[in-house]
mmCIF file of N, CA and C in Angstrom:
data_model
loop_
_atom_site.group_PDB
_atom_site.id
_atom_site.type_symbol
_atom_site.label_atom_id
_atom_site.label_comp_id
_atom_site.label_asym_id
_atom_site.label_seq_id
_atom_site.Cartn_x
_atom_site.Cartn_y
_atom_site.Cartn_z
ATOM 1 N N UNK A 618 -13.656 41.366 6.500
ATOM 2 C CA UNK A 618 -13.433 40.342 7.511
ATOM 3 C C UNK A 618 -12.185 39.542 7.146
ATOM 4 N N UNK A 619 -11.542 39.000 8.215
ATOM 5 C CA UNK A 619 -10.084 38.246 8.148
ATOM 6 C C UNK A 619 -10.611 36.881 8.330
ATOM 7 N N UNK A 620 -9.598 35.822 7.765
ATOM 8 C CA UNK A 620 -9.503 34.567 8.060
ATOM 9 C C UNK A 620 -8.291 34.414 9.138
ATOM 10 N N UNK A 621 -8.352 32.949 9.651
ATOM 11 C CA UNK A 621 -7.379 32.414 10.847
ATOM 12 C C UNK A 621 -6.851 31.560 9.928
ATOM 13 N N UNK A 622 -5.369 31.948 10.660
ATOM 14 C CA UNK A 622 -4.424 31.173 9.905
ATOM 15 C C UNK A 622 -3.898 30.268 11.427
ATOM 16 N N UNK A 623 -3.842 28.422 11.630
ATOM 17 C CA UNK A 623 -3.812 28.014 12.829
ATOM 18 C C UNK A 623 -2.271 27.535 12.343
ATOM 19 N N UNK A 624 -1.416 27.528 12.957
ATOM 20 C CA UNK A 624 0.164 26.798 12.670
ATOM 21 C C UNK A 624 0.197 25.598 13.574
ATOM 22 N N UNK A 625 0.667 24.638 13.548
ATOM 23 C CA UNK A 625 1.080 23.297 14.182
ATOM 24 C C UNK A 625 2.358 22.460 14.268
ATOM 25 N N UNK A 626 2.664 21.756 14.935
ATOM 26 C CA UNK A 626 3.942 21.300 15.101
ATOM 27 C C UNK A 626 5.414 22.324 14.754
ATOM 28 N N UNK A 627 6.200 21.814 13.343
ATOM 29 C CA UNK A 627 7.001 22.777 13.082
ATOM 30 C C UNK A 627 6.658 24.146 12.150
ATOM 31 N N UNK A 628 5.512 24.028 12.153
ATOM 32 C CA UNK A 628 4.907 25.065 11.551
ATOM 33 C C UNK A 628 4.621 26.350 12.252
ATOM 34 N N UNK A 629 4.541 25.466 13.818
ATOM 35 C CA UNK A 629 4.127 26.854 15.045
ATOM 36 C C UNK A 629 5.459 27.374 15.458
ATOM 37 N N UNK A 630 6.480 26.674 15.541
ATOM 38 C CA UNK A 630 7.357 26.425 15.892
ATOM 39 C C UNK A 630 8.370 27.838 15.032
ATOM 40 N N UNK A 631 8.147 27.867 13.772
ATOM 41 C CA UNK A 631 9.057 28.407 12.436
ATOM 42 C C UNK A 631 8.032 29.880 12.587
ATOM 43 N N UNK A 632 7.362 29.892 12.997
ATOM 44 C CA UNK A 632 6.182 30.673 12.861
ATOM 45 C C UNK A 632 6.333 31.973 14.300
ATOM 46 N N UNK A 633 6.412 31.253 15.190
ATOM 47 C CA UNK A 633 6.727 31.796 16.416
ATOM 48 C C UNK A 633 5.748 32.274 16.620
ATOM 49 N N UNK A 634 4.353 31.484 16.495
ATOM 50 C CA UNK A 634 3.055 31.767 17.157
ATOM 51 C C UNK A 634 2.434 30.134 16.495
ATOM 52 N N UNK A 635 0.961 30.336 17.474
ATOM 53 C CA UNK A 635 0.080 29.388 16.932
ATOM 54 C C UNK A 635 -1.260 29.066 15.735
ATOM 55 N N UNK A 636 -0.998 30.919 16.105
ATOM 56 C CA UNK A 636 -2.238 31.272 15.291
ATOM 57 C C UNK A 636 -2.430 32.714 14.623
ATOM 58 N N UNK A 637 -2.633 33.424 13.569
ATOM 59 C CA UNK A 637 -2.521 34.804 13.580
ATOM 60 C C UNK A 637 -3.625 34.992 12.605
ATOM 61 N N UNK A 638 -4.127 36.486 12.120
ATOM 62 C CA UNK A 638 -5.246 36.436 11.112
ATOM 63 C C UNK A 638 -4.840 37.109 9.907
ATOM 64 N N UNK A 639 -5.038 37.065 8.602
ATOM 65 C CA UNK A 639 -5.126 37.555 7.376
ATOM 66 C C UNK A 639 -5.608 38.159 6.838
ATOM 67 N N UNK A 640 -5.729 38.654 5.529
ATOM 68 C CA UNK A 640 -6.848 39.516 4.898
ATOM 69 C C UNK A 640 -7.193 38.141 4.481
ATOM 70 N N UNK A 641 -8.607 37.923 3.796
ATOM 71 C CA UNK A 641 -9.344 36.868 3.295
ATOM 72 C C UNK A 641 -9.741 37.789 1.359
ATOM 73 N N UNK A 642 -10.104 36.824 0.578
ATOM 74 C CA UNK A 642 -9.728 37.426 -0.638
ATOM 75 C C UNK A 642 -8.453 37.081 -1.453
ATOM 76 N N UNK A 643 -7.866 36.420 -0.514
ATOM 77 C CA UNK A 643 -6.279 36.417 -1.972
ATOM 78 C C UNK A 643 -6.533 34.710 -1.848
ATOM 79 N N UNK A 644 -5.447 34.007 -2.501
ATOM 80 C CA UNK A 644 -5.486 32.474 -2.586
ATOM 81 C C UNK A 644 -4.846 32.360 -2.048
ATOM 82 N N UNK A 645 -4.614 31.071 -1.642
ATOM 83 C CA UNK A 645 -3.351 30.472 -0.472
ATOM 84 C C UNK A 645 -2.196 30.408 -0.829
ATOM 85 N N UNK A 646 -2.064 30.908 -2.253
ATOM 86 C CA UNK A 646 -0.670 30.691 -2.756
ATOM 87 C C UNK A 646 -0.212 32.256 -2.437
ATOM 88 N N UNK A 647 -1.001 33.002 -2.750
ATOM 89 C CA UNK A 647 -0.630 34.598 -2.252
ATOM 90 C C UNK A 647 -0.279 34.715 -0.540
ATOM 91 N N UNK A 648 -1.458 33.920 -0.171
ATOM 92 C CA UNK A 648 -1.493 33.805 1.697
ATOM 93 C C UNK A 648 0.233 33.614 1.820
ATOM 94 N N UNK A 649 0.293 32.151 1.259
ATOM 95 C CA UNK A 649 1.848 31.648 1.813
ATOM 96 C C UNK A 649 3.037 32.510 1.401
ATOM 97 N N UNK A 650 2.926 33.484 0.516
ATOM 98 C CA UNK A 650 3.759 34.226 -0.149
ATOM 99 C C UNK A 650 3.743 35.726 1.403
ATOM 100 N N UNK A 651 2.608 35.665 1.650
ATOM 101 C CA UNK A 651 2.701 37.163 2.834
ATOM 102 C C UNK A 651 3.249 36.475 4.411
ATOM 103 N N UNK A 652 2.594 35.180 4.165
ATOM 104 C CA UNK A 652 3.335 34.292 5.723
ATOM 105 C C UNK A 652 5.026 34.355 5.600
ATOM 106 N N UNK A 653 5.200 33.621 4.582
ATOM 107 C CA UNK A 653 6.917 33.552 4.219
ATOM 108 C C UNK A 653 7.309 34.929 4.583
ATOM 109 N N UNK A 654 6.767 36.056 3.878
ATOM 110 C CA UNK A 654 7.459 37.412 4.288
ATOM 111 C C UNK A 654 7.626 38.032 5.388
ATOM 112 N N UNK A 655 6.265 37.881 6.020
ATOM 113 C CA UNK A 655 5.824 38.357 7.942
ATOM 114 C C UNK A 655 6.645 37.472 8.543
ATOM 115 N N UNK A 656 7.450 36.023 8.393
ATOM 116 C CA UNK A 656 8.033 35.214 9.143
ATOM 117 C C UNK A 656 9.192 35.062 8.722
ATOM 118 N N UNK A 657 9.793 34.917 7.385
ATOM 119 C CA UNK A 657 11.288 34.897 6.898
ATOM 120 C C UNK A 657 11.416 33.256 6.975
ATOM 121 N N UNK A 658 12.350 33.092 6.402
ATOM 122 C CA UNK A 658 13.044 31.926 5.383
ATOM 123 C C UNK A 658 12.545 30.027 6.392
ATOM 124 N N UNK A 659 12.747 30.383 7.625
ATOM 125 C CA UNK A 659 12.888 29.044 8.304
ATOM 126 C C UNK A 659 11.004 28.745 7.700
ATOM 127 N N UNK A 660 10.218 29.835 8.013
ATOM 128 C CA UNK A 660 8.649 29.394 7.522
ATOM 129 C C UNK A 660 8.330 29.110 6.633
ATOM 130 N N UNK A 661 8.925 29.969 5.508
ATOM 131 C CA UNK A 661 8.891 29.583 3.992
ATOM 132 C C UNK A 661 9.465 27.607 3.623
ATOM 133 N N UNK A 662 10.463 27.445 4.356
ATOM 134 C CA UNK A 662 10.496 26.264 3.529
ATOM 135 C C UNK A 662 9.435 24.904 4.321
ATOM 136 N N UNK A 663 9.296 25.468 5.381
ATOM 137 C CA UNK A 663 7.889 24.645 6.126
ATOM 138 C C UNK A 663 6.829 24.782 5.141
ATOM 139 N N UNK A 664 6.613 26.296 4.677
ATOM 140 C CA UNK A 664 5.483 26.456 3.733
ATOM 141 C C UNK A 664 5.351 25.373 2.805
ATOM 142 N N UNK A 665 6.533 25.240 1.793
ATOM 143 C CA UNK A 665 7.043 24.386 0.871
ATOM 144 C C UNK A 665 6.410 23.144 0.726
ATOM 145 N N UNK A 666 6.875 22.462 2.226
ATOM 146 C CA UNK A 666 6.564 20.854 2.288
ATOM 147 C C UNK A 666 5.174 20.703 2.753
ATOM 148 N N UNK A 667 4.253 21.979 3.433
ATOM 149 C CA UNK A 667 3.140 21.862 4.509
ATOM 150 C C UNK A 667 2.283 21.048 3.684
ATOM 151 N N UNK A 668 0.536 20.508 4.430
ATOM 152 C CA UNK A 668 -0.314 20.640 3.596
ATOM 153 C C UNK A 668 -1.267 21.472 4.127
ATOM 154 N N UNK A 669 -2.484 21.937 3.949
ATOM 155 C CA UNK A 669 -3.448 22.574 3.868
ATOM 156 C C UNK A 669 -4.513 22.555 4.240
ATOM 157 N N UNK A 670 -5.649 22.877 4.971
ATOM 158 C CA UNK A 670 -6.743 22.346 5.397
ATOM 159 C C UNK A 670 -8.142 23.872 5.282
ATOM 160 N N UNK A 671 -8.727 24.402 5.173
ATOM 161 C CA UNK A 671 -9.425 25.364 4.642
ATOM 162 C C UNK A 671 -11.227 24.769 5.491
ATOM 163 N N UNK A 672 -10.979 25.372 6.188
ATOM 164 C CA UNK A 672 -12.213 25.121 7.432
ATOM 165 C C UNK A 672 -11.901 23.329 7.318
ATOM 166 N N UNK A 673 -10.983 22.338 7.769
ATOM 167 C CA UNK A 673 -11.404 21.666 7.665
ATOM 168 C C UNK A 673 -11.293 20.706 6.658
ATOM 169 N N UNK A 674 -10.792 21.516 5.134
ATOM 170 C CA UNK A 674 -10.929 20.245 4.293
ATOM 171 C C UNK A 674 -9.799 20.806 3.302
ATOM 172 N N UNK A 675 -9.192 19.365 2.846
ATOM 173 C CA UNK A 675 -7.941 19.649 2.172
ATOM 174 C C UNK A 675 -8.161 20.621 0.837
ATOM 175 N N UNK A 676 -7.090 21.554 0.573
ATOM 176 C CA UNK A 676 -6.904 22.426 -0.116
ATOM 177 C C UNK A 676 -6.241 21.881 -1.327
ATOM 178 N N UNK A 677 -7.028 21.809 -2.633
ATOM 179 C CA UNK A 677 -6.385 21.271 -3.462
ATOM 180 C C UNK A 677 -6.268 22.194 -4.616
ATOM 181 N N UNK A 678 -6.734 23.270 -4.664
ATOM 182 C CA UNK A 678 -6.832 24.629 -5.821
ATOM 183 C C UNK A 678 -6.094 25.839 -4.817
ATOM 184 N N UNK A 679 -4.907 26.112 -5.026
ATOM 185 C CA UNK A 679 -4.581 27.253 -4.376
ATOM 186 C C UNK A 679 -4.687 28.332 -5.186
ATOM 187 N N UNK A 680 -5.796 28.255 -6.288
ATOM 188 C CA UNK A 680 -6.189 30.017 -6.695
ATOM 189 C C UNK A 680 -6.809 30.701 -6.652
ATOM 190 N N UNK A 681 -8.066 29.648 -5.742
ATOM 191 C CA UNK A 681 -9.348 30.126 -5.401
ATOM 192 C C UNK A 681 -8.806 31.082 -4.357
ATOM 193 N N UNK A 682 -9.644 32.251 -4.766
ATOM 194 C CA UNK A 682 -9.919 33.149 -3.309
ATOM 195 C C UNK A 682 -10.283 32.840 -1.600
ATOM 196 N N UNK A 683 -9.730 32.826 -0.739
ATOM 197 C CA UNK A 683 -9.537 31.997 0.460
ATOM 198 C C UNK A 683 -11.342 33.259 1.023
ATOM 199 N N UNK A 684 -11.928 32.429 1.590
ATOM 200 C CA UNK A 684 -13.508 33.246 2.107
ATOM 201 C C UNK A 684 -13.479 34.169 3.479
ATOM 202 N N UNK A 685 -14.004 34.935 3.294
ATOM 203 C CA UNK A 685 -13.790 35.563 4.583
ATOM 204 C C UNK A 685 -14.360 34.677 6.114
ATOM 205 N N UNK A 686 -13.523 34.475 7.027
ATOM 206 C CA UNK A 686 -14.123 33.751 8.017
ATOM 207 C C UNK A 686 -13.248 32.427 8.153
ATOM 208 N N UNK A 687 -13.010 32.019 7.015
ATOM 209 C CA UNK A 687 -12.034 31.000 6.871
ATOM 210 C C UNK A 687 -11.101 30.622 8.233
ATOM 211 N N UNK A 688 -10.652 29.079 8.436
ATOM 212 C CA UNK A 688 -9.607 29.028 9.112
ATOM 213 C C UNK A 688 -8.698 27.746 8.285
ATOM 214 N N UNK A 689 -7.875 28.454 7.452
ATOM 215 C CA UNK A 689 -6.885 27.446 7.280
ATOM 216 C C UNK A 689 -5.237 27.182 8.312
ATOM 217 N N UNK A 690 -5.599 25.330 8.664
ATOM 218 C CA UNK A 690 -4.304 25.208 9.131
ATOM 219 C C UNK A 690 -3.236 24.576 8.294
ATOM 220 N N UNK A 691 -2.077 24.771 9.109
ATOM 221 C CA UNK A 691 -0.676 24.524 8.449
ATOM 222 C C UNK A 691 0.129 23.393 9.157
ATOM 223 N N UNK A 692 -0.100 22.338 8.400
ATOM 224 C CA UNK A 692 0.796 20.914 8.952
ATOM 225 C C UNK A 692 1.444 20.754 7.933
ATOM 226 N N UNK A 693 3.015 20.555 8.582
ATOM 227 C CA UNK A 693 3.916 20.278 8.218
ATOM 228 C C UNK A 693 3.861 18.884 8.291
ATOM 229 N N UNK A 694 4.493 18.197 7.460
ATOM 230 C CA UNK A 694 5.187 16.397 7.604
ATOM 231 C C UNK A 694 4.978 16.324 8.809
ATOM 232 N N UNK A 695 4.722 15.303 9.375
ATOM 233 C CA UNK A 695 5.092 14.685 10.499
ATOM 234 C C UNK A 695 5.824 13.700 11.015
ATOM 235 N N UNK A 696 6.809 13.619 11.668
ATOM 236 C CA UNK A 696 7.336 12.323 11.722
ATOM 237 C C UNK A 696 6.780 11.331 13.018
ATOM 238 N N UNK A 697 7.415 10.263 12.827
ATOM 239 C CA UNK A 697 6.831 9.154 13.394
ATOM 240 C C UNK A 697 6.171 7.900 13.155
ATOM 241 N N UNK A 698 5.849 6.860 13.791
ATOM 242 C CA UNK A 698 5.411 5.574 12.744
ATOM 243 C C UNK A 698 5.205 4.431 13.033
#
């Protein structure tokens, strides 16, 4: 089974979708390493600054194995204030 990967603001934007699915099993640091590649350089440095959310709740160990079913999203900074 795959996880959802959801993109947002300049994340959807760099991404050139909103949403796509993964293998589930690797960590998010591997995840962001196959996103950067499937998308090329403008995503990667979104990757960089993003933060993380993993059904829901902030991602603070990116070595854990991501679960099958999973939906992690990808927010970039936001501006505004």
């Amino acid at each position: 089974m795959d996880l959802t990967v959801r993109y947002f603001a300049g994340a959807r934007a760099a991404a050139g979708r909103s949403e796509e699915t993964a293998a589930a099993g690797q960590s998010l640091d591997e995840l962001l390493g196959e996103l950067a590649h499937r998308h090329g350089p403008r995503l990667a440095a979104v990757l960089q600054v993003a933060s993380f959310l993993v059904d829901g709740v902030a991602c603070h160990d990116r070595q854990t194995p991501l679960p099958a079913g999973a939906t992690i999203d990808v927010l970039p900074p936001f501006a505004g204030g």
